[in-house]
JSON list of C-alpha atoms in Angstrom, two decimals:
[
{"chain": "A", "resi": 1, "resn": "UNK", "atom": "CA", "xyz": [-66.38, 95.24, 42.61]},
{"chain": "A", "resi": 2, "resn": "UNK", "atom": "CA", "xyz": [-62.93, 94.69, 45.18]},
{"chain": "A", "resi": 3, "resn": "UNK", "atom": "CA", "xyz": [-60.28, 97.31, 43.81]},
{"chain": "A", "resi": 4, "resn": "UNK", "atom": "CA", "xyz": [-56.60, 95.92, 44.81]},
{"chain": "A", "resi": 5, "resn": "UNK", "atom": "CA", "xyz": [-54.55, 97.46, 47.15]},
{"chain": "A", "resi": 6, "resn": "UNK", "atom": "CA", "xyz": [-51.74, 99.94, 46.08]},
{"chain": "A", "resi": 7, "resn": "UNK", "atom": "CA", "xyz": [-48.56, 97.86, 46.10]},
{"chain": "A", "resi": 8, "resn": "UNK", "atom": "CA", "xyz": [-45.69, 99.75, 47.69]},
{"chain": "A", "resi": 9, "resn": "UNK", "atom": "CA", "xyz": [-42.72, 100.48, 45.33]},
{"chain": "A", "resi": 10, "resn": "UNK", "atom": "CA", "xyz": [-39.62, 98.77, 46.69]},
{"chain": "A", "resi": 11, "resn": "UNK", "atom": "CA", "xyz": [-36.43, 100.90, 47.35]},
{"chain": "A", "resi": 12, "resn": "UNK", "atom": "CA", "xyz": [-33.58, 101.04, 45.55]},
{"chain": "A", "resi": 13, "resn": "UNK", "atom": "CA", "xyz": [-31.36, 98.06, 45.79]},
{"chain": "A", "resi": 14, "resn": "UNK", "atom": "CA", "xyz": [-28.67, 98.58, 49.02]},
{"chain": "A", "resi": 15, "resn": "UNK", "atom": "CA", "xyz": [-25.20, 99.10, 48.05]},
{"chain": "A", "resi": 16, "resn": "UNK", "atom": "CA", "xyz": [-24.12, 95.41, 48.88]},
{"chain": "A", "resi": 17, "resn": "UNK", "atom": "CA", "xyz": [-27.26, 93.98, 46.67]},
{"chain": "A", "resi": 18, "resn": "UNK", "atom": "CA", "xyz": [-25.96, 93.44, 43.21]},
{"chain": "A", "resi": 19, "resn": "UNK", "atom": "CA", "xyz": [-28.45, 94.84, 40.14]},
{"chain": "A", "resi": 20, "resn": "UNK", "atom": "CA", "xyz": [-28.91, 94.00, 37.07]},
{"chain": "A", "resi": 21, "resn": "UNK", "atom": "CA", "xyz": [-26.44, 96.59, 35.53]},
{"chain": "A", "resi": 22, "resn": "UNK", "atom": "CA", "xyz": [-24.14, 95.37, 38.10]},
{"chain": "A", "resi": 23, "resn": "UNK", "atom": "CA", "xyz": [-24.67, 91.62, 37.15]},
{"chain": "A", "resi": 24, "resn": "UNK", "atom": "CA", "xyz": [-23.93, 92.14, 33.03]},
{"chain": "A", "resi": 25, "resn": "UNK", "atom": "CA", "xyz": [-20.91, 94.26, 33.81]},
{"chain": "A", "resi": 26, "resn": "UNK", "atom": "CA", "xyz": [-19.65, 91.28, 35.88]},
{"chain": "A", "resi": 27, "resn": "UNK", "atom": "CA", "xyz": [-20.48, 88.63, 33.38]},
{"chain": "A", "resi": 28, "resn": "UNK", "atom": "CA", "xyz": [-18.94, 91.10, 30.56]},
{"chain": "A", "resi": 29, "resn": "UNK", "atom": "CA", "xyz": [-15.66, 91.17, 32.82]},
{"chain": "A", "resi": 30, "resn": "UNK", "atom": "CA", "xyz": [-15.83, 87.57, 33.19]},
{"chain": "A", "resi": 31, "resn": "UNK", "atom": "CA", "xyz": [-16.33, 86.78, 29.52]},
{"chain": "A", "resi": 32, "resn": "UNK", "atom": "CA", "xyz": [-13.71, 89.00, 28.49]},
{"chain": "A", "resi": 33, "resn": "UNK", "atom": "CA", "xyz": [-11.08, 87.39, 30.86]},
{"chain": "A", "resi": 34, "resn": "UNK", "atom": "CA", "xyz": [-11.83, 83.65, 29.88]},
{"chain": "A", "resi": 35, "resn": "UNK", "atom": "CA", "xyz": [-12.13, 84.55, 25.74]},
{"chain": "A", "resi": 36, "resn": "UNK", "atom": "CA", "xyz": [-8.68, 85.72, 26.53]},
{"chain": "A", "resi": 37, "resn": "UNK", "atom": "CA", "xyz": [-7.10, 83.48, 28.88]},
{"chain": "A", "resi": 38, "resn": "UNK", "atom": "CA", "xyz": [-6.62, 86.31, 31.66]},
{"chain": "A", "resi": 39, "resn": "UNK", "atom": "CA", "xyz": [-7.07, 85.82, 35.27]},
{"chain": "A", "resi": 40, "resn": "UNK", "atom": "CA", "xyz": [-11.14, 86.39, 36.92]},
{"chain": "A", "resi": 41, "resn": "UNK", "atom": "CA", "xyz": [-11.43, 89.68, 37.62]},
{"chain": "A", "resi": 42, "resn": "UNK", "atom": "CA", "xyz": [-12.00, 90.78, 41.15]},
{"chain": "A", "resi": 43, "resn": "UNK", "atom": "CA", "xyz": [-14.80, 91.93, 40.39]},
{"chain": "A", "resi": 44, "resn": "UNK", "atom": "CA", "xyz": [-15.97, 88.83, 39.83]},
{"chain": "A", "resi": 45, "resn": "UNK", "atom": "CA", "xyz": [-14.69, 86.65, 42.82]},
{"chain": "A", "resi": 46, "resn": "UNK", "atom": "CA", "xyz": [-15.85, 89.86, 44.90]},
{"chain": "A", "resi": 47, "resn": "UNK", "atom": "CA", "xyz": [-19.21, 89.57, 43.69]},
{"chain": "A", "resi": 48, "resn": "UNK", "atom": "CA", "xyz": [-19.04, 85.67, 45.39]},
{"chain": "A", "resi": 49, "resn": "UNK", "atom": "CA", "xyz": [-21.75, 85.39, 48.10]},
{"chain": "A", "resi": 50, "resn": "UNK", "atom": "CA", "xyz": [-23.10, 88.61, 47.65]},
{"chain": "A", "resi": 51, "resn": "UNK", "atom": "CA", "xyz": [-27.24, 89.28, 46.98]},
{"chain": "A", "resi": 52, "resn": "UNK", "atom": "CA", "xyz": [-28.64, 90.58, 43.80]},
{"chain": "A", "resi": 53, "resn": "UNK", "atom": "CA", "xyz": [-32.04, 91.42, 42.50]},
{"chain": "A", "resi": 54, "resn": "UNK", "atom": "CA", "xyz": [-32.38, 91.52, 38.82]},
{"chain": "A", "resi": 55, "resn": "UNK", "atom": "CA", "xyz": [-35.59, 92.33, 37.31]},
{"chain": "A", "resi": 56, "resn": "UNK", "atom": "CA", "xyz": [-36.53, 90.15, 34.48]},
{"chain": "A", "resi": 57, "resn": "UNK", "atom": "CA", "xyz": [-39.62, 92.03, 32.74]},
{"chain": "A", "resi": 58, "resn": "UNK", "atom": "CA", "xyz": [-41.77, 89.66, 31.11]},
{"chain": "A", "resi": 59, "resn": "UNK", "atom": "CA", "xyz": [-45.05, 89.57, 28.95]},
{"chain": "A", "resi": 60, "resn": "UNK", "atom": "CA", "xyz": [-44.36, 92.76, 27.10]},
{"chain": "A", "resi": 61, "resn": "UNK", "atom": "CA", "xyz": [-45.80, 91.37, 24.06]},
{"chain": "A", "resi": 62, "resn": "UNK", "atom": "CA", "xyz": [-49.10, 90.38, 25.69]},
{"chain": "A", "resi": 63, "resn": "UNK", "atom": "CA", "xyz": [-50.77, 87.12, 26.82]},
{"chain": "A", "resi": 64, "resn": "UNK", "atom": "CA", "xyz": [-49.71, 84.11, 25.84]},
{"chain": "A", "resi": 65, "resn": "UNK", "atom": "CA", "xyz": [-51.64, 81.01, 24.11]},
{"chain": "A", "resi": 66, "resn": "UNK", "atom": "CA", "xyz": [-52.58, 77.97, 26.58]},
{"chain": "A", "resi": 67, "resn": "UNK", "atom": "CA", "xyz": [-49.56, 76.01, 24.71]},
{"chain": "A", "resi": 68, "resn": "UNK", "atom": "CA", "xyz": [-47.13, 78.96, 25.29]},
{"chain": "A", "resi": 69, "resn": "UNK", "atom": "CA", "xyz": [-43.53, 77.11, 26.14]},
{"chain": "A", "resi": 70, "resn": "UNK", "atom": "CA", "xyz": [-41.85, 80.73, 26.95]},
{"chain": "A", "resi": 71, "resn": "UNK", "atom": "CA", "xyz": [-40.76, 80.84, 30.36]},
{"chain": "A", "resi": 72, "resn": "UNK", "atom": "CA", "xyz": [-41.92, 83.59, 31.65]},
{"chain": "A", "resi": 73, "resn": "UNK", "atom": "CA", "xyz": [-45.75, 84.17, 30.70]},
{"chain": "A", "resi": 74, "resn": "UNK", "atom": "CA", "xyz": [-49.30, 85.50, 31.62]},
{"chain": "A", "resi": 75, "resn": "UNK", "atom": "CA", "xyz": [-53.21, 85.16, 30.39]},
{"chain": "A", "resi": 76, "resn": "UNK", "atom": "CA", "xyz": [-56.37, 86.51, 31.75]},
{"chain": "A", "resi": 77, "resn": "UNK", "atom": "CA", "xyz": [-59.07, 84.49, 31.64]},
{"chain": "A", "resi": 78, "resn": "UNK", "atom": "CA", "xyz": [-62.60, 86.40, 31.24]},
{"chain": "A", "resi": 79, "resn": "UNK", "atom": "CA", "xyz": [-64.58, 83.66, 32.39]},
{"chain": "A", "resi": 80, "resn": "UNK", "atom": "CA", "xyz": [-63.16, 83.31, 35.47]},
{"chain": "A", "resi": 81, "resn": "UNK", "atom": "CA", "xyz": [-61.85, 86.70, 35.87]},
{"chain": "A", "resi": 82, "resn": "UNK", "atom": "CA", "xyz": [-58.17, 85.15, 36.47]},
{"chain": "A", "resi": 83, "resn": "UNK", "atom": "CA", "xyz": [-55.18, 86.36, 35.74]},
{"chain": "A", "resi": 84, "resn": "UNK", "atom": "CA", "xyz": [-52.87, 83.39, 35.08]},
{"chain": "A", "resi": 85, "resn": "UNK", "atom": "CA", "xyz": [-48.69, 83.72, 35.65]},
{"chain": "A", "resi": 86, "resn": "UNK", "atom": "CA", "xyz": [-46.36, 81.67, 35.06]},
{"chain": "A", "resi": 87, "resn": "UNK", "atom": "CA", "xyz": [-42.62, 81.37, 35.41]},
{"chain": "A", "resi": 88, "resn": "UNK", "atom": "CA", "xyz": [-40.43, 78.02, 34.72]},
{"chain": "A", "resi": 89, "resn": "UNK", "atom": "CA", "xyz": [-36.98, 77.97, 35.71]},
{"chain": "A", "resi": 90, "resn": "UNK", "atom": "CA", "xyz": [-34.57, 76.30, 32.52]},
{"chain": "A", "resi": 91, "resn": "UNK", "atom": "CA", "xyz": [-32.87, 73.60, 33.89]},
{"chain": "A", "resi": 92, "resn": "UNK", "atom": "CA", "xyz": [-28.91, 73.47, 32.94]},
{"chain": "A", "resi": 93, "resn": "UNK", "atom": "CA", "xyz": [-26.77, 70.47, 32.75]},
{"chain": "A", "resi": 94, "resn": "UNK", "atom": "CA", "xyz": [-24.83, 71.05, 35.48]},
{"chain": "A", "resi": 95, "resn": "UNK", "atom": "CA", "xyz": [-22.09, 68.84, 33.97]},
{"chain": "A", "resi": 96, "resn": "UNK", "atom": "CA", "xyz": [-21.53, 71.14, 31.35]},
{"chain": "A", "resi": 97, "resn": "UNK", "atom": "CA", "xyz": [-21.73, 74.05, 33.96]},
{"chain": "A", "resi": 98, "resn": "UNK", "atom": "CA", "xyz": [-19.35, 73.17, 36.41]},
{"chain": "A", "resi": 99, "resn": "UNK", "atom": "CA", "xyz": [-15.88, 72.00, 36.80]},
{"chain": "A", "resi": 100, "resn": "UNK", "atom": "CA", "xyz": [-16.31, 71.09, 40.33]},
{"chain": "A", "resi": 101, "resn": "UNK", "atom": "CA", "xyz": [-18.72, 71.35, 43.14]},
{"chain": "A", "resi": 102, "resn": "UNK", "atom": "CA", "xyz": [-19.75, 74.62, 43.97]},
{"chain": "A", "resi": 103, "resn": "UNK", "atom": "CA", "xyz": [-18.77, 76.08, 47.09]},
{"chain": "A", "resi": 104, "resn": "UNK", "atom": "CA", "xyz": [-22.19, 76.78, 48.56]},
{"chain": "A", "resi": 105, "resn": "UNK", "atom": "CA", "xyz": [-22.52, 72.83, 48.28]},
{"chain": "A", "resi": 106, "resn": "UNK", "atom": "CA", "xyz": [-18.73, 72.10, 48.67]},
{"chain": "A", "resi": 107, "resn": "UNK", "atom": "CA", "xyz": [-19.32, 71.41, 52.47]},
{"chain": "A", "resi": 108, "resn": "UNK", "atom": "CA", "xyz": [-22.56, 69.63, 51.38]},
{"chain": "A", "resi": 109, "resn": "UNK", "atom": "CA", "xyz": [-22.42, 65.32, 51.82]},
{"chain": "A", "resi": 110, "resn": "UNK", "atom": "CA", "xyz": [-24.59, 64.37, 49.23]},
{"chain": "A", "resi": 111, "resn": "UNK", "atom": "CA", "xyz": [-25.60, 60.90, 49.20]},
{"chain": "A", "resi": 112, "resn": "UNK", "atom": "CA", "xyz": [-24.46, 58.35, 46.34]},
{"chain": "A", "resi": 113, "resn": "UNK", "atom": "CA", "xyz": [-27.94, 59.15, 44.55]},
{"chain": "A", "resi": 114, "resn": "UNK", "atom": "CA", "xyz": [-27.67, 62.78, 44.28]},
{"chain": "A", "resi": 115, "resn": "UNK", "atom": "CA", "xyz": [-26.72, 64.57, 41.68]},
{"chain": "A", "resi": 116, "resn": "UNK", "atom": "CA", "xyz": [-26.14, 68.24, 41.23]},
{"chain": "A", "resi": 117, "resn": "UNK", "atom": "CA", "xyz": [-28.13, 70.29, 39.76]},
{"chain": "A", "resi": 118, "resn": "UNK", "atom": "CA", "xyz": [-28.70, 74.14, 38.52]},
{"chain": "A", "resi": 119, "resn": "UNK", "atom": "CA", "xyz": [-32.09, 76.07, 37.84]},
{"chain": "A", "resi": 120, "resn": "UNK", "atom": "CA", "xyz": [-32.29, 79.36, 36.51]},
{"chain": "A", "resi": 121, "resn": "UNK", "atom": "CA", "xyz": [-33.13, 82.22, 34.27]},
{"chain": "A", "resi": 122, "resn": "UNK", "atom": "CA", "xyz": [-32.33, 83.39, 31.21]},
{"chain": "A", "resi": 123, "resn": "UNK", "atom": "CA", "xyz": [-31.72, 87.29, 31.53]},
{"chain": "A", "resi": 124, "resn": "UNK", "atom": "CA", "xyz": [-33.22, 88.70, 27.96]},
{"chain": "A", "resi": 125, "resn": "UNK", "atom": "CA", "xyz": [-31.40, 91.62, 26.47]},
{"chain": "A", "resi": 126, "resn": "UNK", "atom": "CA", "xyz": [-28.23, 91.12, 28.25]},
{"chain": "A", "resi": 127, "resn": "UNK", "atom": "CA", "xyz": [-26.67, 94.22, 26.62]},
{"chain": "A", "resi": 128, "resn": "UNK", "atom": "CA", "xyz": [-29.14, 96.40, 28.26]},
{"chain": "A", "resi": 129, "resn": "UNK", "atom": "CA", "xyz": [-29.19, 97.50, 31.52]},
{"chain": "A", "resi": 130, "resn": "UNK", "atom": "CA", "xyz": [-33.01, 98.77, 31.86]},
{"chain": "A", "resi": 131, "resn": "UNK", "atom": "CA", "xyz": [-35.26, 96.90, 33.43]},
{"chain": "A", "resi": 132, "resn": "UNK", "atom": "CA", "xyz": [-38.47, 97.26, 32.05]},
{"chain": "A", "resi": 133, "resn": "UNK", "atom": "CA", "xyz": [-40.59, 96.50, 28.97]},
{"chain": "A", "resi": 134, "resn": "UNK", "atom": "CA", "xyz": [-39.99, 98.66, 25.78]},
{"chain": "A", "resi": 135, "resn": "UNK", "atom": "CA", "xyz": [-43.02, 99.59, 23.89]},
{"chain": "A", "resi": 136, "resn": "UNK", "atom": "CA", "xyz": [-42.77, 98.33, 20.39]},
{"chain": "A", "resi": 137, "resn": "UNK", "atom": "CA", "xyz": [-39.63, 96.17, 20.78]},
{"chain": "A", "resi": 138, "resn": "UNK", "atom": "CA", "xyz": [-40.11, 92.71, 18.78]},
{"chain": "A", "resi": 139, "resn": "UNK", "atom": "CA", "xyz": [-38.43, 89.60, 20.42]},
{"chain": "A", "resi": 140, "resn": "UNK", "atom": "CA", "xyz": [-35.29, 89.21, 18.79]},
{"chain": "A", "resi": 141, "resn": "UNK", "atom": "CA", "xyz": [-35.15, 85.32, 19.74]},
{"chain": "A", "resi": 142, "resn": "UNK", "atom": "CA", "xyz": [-37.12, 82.52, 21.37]},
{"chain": "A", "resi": 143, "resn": "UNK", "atom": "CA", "xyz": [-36.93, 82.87, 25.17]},
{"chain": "A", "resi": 144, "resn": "UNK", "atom": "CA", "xyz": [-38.38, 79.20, 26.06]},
{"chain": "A", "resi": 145, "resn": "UNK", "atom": "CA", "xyz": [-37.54, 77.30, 28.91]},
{"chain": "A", "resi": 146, "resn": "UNK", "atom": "CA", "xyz": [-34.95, 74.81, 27.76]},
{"chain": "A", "resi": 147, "resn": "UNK", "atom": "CA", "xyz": [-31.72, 75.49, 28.26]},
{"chain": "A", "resi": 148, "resn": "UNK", "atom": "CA", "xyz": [-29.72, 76.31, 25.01]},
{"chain": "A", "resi": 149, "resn": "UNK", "atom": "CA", "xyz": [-27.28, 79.38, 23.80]},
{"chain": "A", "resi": 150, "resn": "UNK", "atom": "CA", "xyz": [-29.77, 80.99, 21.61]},
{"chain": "A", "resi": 151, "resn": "UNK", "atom": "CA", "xyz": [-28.52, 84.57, 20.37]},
{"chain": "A", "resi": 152, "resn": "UNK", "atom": "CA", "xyz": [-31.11, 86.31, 23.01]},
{"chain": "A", "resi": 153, "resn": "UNK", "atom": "CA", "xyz": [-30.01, 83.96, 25.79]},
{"chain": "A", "resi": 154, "resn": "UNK", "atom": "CA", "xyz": [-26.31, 84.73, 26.43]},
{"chain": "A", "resi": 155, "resn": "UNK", "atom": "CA", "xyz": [-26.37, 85.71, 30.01]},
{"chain": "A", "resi": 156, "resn": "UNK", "atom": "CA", "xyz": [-27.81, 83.31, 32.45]},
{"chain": "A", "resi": 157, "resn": "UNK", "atom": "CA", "xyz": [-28.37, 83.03, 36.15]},
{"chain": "A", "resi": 158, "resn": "UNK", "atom": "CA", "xyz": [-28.71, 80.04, 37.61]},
{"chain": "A", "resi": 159, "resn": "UNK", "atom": "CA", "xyz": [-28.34, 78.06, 41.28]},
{"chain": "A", "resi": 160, "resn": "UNK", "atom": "CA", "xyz": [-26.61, 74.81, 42.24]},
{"chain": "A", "resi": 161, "resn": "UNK", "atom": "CA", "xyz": [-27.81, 72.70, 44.32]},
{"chain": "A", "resi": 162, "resn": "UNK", "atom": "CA", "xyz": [-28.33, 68.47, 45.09]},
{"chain": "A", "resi": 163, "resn": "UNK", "atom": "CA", "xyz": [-31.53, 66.56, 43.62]}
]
């Protein structure tokens, strides 16, 4: 029998790494401006450029079936003594995402052929800022892989970038 190593625990995030408590206070900002027509906070166009690391806990409920469409999902399998993860990025429209090329691919030439396009997550609970699994909490939406605003899917991060 192999026992696994002891994984080190990573340090806290650096002061110029954005975390998760720092990303739904931006997007809160943000939402707040546009629903009333103010100006981006700085905050917000700050934020621009900068790292983050936002832990999105997942499988808190158990495994999943083989035919599991959630996006973020495990299984062991005894016969094999595997432990199977899986994580699927949704993928947005970007034409219903963005006004414009975004500036990380502004100074990009993309061929006639390419098309932008953005990946990401959906962060559940975006009205909490812990990062972990709570025992006992029930799913209080579907948290598949296709991109729609579902009540539990309100705060999304995603990248752009040319297909």
């Amino acid at each position: 029998m192999r026992v696994a190593k002891k994984l080190p625990v990573p340090e806290a995030p650096a002061a110029n790494i954005l975390a998760r408590s720092d990303m739904i206070a931006i997007a809160n900002a943000a939402a707040d401006a546009t629903s009333s027509g103010a100006r981006l906070p700085e905050m917000a166009s700050a934020a621009e450029g900068l790292r983050f690391e936002v832990d999105l806990p997942f499988g808190c409920d158990g495994p999943v079936s083989e035919d599991s469409r959630e996006a973020f999902q495990w299984r062991y399998d005894a016969k094999s003594s595997s432990l199977r993860v899986s994580v699927t990025p949704a993928v947005f429209d970007a034409s219903e995402w963005l006004e414009e090329p975004s500036s990380s691919v502004a100074n990009a030439t993309p061929s006639a052929n390419r098309k932008e396009a953005i990946e990401g997550f959906w962060i559940a609970r975006p009205w909490s800022s812990r990062e972990t699994c709570e025992s006992g909490s029930l799913p209080v939406a579907p948290l598949g892989i296709d991109a729609v605003t579902l009540p539990g899917q309100t705060l999304g991060v995603g990248g752009s970038f040319f297909r």
